[in-house]
Tab-separated table of C-alpha atoms in Angstrom:
chain	number	residue	atom	x	y	z
H	258	MET	CA	-11.993	-31.210	-14.735
H	259	ASP	CA	-12.718	-31.345	-18.556
H	260	VAL	CA	-12.550	-28.123	-20.423
H	261	ILE	CA	-16.142	-27.360	-22.002
H	262	ALA	CA	-16.827	-25.916	-25.681
H	263	VAL	CA	-19.195	-22.995	-25.623
H	264	ASN	CA	-19.516	-21.625	-29.209
H	265	TRP	CA	-21.227	-18.689	-30.227
H	266	SER	CA	-23.184	-17.969	-33.790
H	267	PRO	CA	-25.954	-15.521	-34.616
H	268	ASP	CA	-28.332	-18.559	-33.992
H	269	GLY	CA	-27.445	-18.467	-29.963
H	270	LEU	CA	-25.106	-20.296	-27.948
H	271	SER	CA	-24.311	-23.842	-28.044
H	272	GLY	CA	-23.017	-25.805	-24.971
H	273	LEU	CA	-24.814	-24.402	-22.013
H	274	SER	CA	-26.196	-27.533	-20.637
H	275	CYS	CA	-22.538	-29.185	-20.089
H	276	VAL	CA	-21.732	-25.920	-18.367
H	277	GLN	CA	-24.691	-26.200	-16.076
H	278	ASP	CA	-23.746	-29.761	-15.272
H	279	ALA	CA	-20.203	-28.771	-14.534
H	280	LEU	CA	-21.121	-25.664	-12.359
H	281	ALA	CA	-23.107	-27.925	-10.400
H	282	ASP	CA	-19.666	-30.026	-9.266
H	283	LEU	CA	-17.743	-26.787	-8.387
H	284	PRO	CA	-17.079	-26.442	-4.550
H	285	LEU	CA	-17.887	-23.502	-3.078
H	286	GLY	CA	-15.786	-20.265	-4.042
H	287	GLY	CA	-14.398	-22.288	-7.035
H	288	SER	CA	-12.965	-20.309	-10.205
H	289	VAL	CA	-14.350	-20.489	-13.753
H	290	THR	CA	-11.929	-19.261	-16.476
H	291	ILE	CA	-13.274	-18.494	-19.706
H	292	MET	CA	-10.797	-18.504	-22.790
H	293	ILE	CA	-11.528	-16.408	-25.775
H	294	HIS	CA	-9.436	-16.832	-29.313
H	295	GLY	CA	-9.069	-14.056	-31.688
H	296	TYR	CA	-8.643	-13.715	-35.403
H	297	ARG	CA	-8.767	-16.636	-38.007
H	298	PHE	CA	-10.122	-19.162	-35.958
H	299	SER	CA	-13.684	-20.548	-35.954
H	300	PRO	CA	-15.618	-23.345	-34.519
H	301	ASN	CA	-17.370	-23.618	-37.819
H	302	ASP	CA	-14.311	-24.808	-39.565
H	303	PRO	CA	-12.429	-28.118	-38.540
H	304	ASN	CA	-9.039	-26.924	-40.006
H	305	ARG	CA	-9.386	-23.468	-37.996
H	306	SER	CA	-11.082	-24.788	-35.114
H	307	PRO	CA	-9.649	-22.901	-31.811
H	308	HIS	CA	-10.901	-26.266	-30.002
H	309	HIS	CA	-8.086	-28.198	-32.117
H	310	HIS	CA	-5.586	-25.646	-31.338
H	311	ILE	CA	-5.072	-23.257	-28.674
H	312	LEU	CA	-8.487	-23.992	-26.701
H	313	ALA	CA	-7.587	-27.762	-26.611
H	314	ARG	CA	-5.956	-29.386	-23.910
H	315	VAL	CA	-3.922	-31.560	-26.528
H	316	PRO	CA	-3.701	-29.720	-29.831
H	317	ARG	CA	-3.720	-31.341	-33.151
H	318	PRO	CA	-0.594	-32.354	-34.232
H	319	GLY	CA	1.203	-29.991	-36.768
H	320	CYS	CA	-1.117	-26.858	-35.920
H	321	TRP	CA	1.127	-23.758	-36.230
H	322	LYS	CA	1.684	-21.772	-33.059
H	323	ALA	CA	-0.294	-24.262	-30.968
H	324	ILE	CA	-0.038	-24.033	-27.384
H	325	SER	CA	-2.634	-25.289	-24.898
H	326	TRP	CA	-3.866	-22.520	-22.725
H	327	PRO	CA	-6.035	-25.024	-20.698
H	328	ARG	CA	-3.057	-27.218	-19.688
H	329	HIS	CA	-0.617	-24.198	-19.090
H	330	LEU	CA	-3.291	-22.442	-17.209
H	331	HIS	CA	-3.747	-25.897	-15.074
H	332	LEU	CA	-7.305	-25.894	-15.847
H	333	ASP	CA	-7.167	-29.674	-16.176
H	334	ARG	CA	-5.640	-30.518	-12.814
H	335	GLY	CA	-7.737	-30.978	-9.472
H	336	ALA	CA	-10.960	-29.964	-8.496
H	337	GLY	CA	-12.388	-26.601	-8.251
H	338	ARG	CA	-11.586	-25.237	-11.598
H	339	LEU	CA	-13.524	-25.088	-14.700
H	340	GLY	CA	-12.402	-24.086	-18.063
H	341	ILE	CA	-14.731	-22.838	-20.976
H	342	ALA	CA	-13.288	-22.579	-24.415
H	343	PHE	CA	-15.462	-19.895	-25.948
H	344	GLY	CA	-15.486	-20.025	-29.923
H	345	TRP	CA	-17.020	-17.670	-32.304
H	346	PRO	CA	-16.647	-17.245	-36.148
H	347	ALA	CA	-13.317	-14.888	-36.786
H	348	LEU	CA	-12.868	-16.016	-40.319
H	349	GLY	CA	-12.982	-13.352	-43.089
H	350	ARG	CA	-11.923	-9.853	-43.856
H	351	LEU	CA	-10.815	-7.919	-40.486
H	352	ALA	CA	-13.267	-5.414	-40.519
H	353	PRO	CA	-16.561	-7.513	-40.548
H	354	VAL	CA	-14.953	-10.081	-38.213
H	355	ALA	CA	-14.425	-7.136	-35.806
H	356	ALA	CA	-17.938	-6.050	-36.104
H	357	ARG	CA	-18.984	-9.729	-35.558
H	358	ALA	CA	-17.028	-9.844	-32.293
H	359	PHE	CA	-19.293	-7.093	-30.723
H	360	ALA	CA	-21.973	-9.648	-31.110
H	361	ALA	CA	-20.020	-12.547	-29.828
H	362	GLY	CA	-19.504	-10.228	-26.752
H	363	GLU	CA	-23.142	-10.007	-26.237
H	364	GLY	CA	-23.442	-13.739	-26.476
H	365	LEU	CA	-20.635	-14.198	-23.988
H	366	ALA	CA	-22.287	-11.799	-21.664
H	367	ARG	CA	-25.210	-14.013	-21.536
H	368	LEU	CA	-22.927	-16.936	-20.785
H	369	ILE	CA	-21.762	-15.302	-17.695
H	370	SER	CA	-25.161	-13.992	-16.601
H	371	ARG	CA	-26.142	-17.688	-16.640
H	372	ILE	CA	-23.031	-18.715	-14.445
H	373	ASP	CA	-23.856	-16.047	-12.085
H	374	ALA	CA	-27.306	-16.643	-11.954
H	375	LEU	CA	-26.630	-20.389	-11.171
H	376	ARG	CA	-23.603	-20.007	-8.897
H	377	PRO	CA	-22.881	-16.480	-7.659
H	378	ASP	CA	-20.156	-17.788	-5.457
H	379	LEU	CA	-17.703	-18.296	-8.123
H	380	HIS	CA	-14.784	-16.242	-9.319
H	381	VAL	CA	-15.135	-15.822	-13.050
H	382	SER	CA	-12.148	-14.763	-15.041
H	383	LEU	CA	-11.427	-13.869	-18.868
H	384	PHE	CA	-8.380	-14.959	-20.826
H	385	ALA	CA	-8.419	-13.501	-24.394
H	386	HIS	CA	-6.306	-12.904	-27.279
H	387	SER	CA	-6.194	-10.442	-29.803
H	388	LEU	CA	-9.784	-9.691	-31.327
H	389	GLY	CA	-10.897	-11.909	-28.029
H	390	ALA	CA	-10.155	-8.887	-26.045
H	391	ARG	CA	-12.855	-6.779	-27.962
H	392	VAL	CA	-15.206	-9.668	-27.400
H	393	ALA	CA	-14.348	-9.923	-23.455
H	394	LEU	CA	-14.496	-6.242	-23.076
H	395	ARG	CA	-17.987	-5.857	-25.042
H	396	ALA	CA	-19.187	-8.749	-22.693
H	397	LEU	CA	-18.332	-6.356	-19.786
H	398	ARG	CA	-20.793	-3.829	-20.650
H	399	HIS	CA	-23.744	-6.244	-20.943
H	400	ALA	CA	-22.764	-8.817	-18.070
H	401	PRO	CA	-24.416	-8.429	-14.302
H	402	ALA	CA	-22.420	-6.414	-11.700
H	403	GLN	CA	-19.559	-7.975	-9.587
H	404	SER	CA	-19.839	-11.169	-12.373
H	405	VAL	CA	-16.293	-11.133	-13.548
H	406	HIS	CA	-13.354	-11.279	-11.136
H	407	ARG	CA	-10.199	-11.126	-13.475
H	408	ALA	CA	-9.414	-10.511	-17.234
H	409	ILE	CA	-6.170	-10.590	-19.012
H	410	LEU	CA	-6.124	-9.415	-22.357
H	411	LEU	CA	-3.084	-10.382	-24.709
H	412	SER	CA	-2.421	-8.213	-27.386
H	413	GLY	CA	-5.886	-6.809	-27.423
H	414	ALA	CA	-7.025	-5.972	-30.825
H	415	GLU	CA	-9.694	-3.143	-29.631
H	416	TYR	CA	-9.589	0.764	-28.947
H	417	ARG	CA	-9.018	2.408	-25.541
H	418	ALA	CA	-12.406	4.214	-25.832
H	419	GLU	CA	-14.386	0.911	-25.920
H	420	ALA	CA	-12.375	-0.399	-22.909
H	421	ARG	CA	-13.481	2.718	-20.904
H	422	ARG	CA	-16.791	2.103	-22.037
H	423	ALA	CA	-16.385	-1.593	-20.482
H	424	LEU	CA	-14.888	-0.022	-17.204
H	425	ASP	CA	-17.612	2.309	-16.758
H	426	SER	CA	-20.380	-0.674	-16.763
H	427	PRO	CA	-21.773	-2.363	-13.744
H	428	ALA	CA	-19.354	-5.350	-14.342
H	429	GLY	CA	-16.353	-3.504	-15.568
H	430	ARG	CA	-16.310	-1.319	-12.242
H	431	HIS	CA	-15.447	-4.461	-10.143
H	432	VAL	CA	-12.971	-6.306	-12.560
H	433	ARG	CA	-9.476	-5.982	-12.317
H	434	ILE	CA	-8.066	-6.362	-15.795
H	435	VAL	CA	-4.211	-6.812	-16.885
H	436	ASN	CA	-3.448	-5.331	-20.448
H	437	VAL	CA	-0.728	-7.669	-21.717
H	438	ARG	CA	1.317	-5.698	-24.318
H	439	SER	CA	4.689	-5.270	-26.337
H	440	ALA	CA	6.231	-3.224	-29.052
H	441	GLU	CA	6.761	-6.334	-31.008
H	442	ASN	CA	2.967	-6.237	-31.874
H	443	LEU	CA	3.065	-2.964	-33.892
H	444	PRO	CA	2.506	-3.970	-37.122
H	445	PHE	CA	-0.640	-5.733	-35.979
H	446	ASP	CA	-1.691	-2.775	-34.254
H	447	LEU	CA	-0.985	-0.383	-36.985
H	448	ALA	CA	-3.166	-3.077	-39.381
H	449	PHE	CA	-6.050	-2.962	-36.944
H	450	ARG	CA	-6.123	0.773	-36.865
H	451	LEU	CA	-6.001	1.110	-40.708
H	452	CYS	CA	-8.812	-1.788	-41.254
H	453	VAL	CA	-10.888	-1.078	-38.331
H	454	THR	CA	-12.292	2.639	-37.937
H	455	PRO	CA	-11.420	3.716	-34.332
H	456	PRO	CA	-14.410	5.493	-32.401
H	457	ASN	CA	-12.689	9.058	-32.894
H	458	ILE	CA	-9.483	9.672	-34.985
H	459	THR	CA	-7.136	10.181	-32.060
H	460	ASP	CA	-8.172	6.834	-30.314
H	461	LEU	CA	-5.357	4.304	-29.970
H	462	PRO	CA	-5.561	0.701	-29.746
H	463	LEU	CA	-4.872	-1.128	-26.136
H	464	SER	CA	-1.203	-0.868	-26.532
H	465	GLY	CA	-1.563	2.790	-25.985
H	466	GLY	CA	-2.501	1.729	-22.394
H	467	LEU	CA	-5.074	3.234	-19.668
H	468	ARG	CA	-2.865	4.409	-17.060
H	469	ASP	CA	-5.442	6.526	-15.098
H	470	ALA	CA	-8.024	3.510	-14.950
H	471	ALA	CA	-7.916	2.327	-11.103
H	472	ASN	CA	-8.710	-0.930	-12.186
H	473	TRP	CA	-6.689	-1.262	-15.361
H	474	THR	CA	-2.759	-2.837	-15.093
H	475	ASP	CA	-0.714	-2.137	-18.283
H	476	LEU	CA	1.847	-4.904	-18.490
H	477	SER	CA	4.682	-4.440	-20.980
H	478	ILE	CA	6.226	-7.731	-21.558
H	479	ASP	CA	9.181	-6.169	-23.913
H	480	CYS	CA	10.092	-3.811	-21.335
H	481	ALA	CA	13.443	-4.733	-19.668
H	482	ARG	CA	12.517	-3.086	-16.241
H	483	THR	CA	9.108	-4.702	-15.993
H	484	ARG	CA	10.845	-8.026	-16.591
H	485	VAL	CA	13.105	-7.230	-13.693
H	486	MET	CA	10.248	-6.353	-11.614
H	487	LEU	CA	8.249	-9.714	-12.542
H	488	ARG	CA	11.818	-11.409	-11.416
H	489	ALA	CA	11.685	-9.977	-8.132
H	490	LEU	CA	8.045	-11.287	-7.599
H	491	GLY	CA	9.424	-14.701	-8.790
H	492	HIS	CA	8.550	-14.763	-12.606
H	493	THR	CA	11.561	-14.981	-15.035
H	494	ILE	CA	10.278	-13.672	-18.432
H	495	THR	CA	12.545	-14.069	-21.330
H	496	ALA	CA	13.482	-11.081	-23.334
H	497	PRO	CA	11.818	-10.637	-27.105
H	498	SER	CA	13.391	-13.273	-29.391
H	499	THR	CA	11.877	-11.602	-32.605
H	500	ARG	CA	11.441	-8.407	-33.617
H	501	PHE	CA	7.573	-8.536	-34.158
H	502	CYS	CA	5.228	-11.097	-33.069
H	503	HIS	CA	1.430	-11.047	-32.143
H	504	TRP	CA	1.635	-14.080	-30.358
H	505	SER	CA	4.283	-13.333	-27.652
H	506	GLY	CA	1.594	-12.907	-24.992
H	507	TYR	CA	1.357	-16.529	-24.761
H	508	LEU	CA	4.130	-17.931	-26.558
H	509	ARG	CA	6.933	-16.284	-24.354
H	510	PRO	CA	8.358	-18.494	-21.865
H	511	GLY	CA	7.545	-18.016	-18.322
H	512	LEU	CA	4.401	-15.938	-18.983
H	513	PHE	CA	1.573	-18.840	-17.900
H	514	PRO	CA	2.976	-19.261	-14.274
H	515	LEU	CA	2.388	-15.438	-13.705
H	516	TYR	CA	-0.924	-15.462	-15.639
H	517	ARG	CA	-1.990	-18.654	-13.152
H	518	ARG	CA	-1.083	-16.500	-10.298
H	519	LEU	CA	-2.895	-13.606	-11.230
H	520	LEU	CA	-6.271	-15.739	-12.268
H	521	ASP	CA	-5.931	-17.177	-8.707
H	522	PRO	CA	-8.497	-15.778	-6.261
H	523	SER	CA	-5.920	-16.180	-3.445
H	524	GLU	CA	-3.597	-14.039	-5.036
H	525	ALA	CA	-5.430	-10.859	-4.572
H	526	ARG	CA	-2.366	-8.165	-3.994
H	527	LEU	CA	-0.129	-9.395	-6.490
H	528	LEU	CA	-1.848	-6.950	-9.071
H	529	ASP	CA	-0.769	-4.233	-6.881
H	530	SER	CA	2.757	-5.556	-7.037
H	531	ILE	CA	3.010	-5.376	-10.862
H	532	ARG	CA	1.836	-1.703	-11.511
H	533	PRO	CA	4.692	-0.737	-14.178
H	534	PRO	CA	7.525	1.090	-13.096
H	535	SER	CA	7.041	5.049	-13.090
H	536	PRO	CA	8.135	6.795	-15.685
H	537	LEU	CA	7.980	4.155	-18.291
H	538	PRO	CA	10.960	3.791	-20.563
H	539	ARG	CA	11.016	6.080	-23.517
H	540	ALA	CA	12.337	3.322	-25.771
H	541	GLY	CA	12.346	-0.271	-25.920
H	542	GLY	CA	9.069	-0.886	-24.210
H	543	ALA	CA	5.598	-0.668	-25.352
H	544	SER	CA	5.211	2.862	-24.919
H	545	ALA	CA	7.214	3.630	-27.771
H	546	GLN	CA	4.410	2.376	-30.041
H	547	LEU	CA	2.602	5.706	-29.445
H	548	SER	CA	4.806	7.627	-31.580
H	549	PRO	CA	4.336	5.512	-34.665
H	550	LEU	CA	0.484	5.090	-34.310
């Protein structure tokens, strides 16, 4: 099935009619994966459009760090799966774009509500990177109860207080969230904290983790013990090849097969198997970010 583009702007959502037609073709209990890009993309700019880059089945040649999310999530294979590429204007200075992400999240919640009203039998999941995590978490605060099945957040540019508010919503209480983090993202976490005011001065970005939330799983892909655990589950994740990288959550070889399983409704027990080892390592993992932050 084709990947459908839905774009948000202050004027509203575009592409909803295509979504409605595609939903009618899905079998009972099928799945919908909504993919949400982060900073420095905009569907309004052909040279920066996410629909020509990570959200395209075939990215435009020459795009930097382009890897097709729909293709690697196998959303273009077989019946029963629908991929929605959610675009929003994320160009400009970081602080205004981060504020705009809240409005985009409320637009995403309207899309989720429409899907839930038309096909409440479907398993809806969110797959988001960077500021896309802020969009996804704000959408959970406004979406109907039990309307989202899973969410995978990659190097999320959001604060833990906002994540807790999302979890304390009707939709947030039933979703299972995987927070993919890495110390490679440290400079970007610092830039986010310097440019985007936190809810309170002691708050941390999502790299700080939410270990006390029952439906939240922190997955530190730079942690050697985590990779050993994943290898035992059949997933070989390569070690970090660079010191700093904001895109390792989707560029690191071996991760997409894991993401496909996590988004699969039939793999309900897998999330319970990837709880981080306790205690977390003092160094060499994402927990090392807490001290500098």
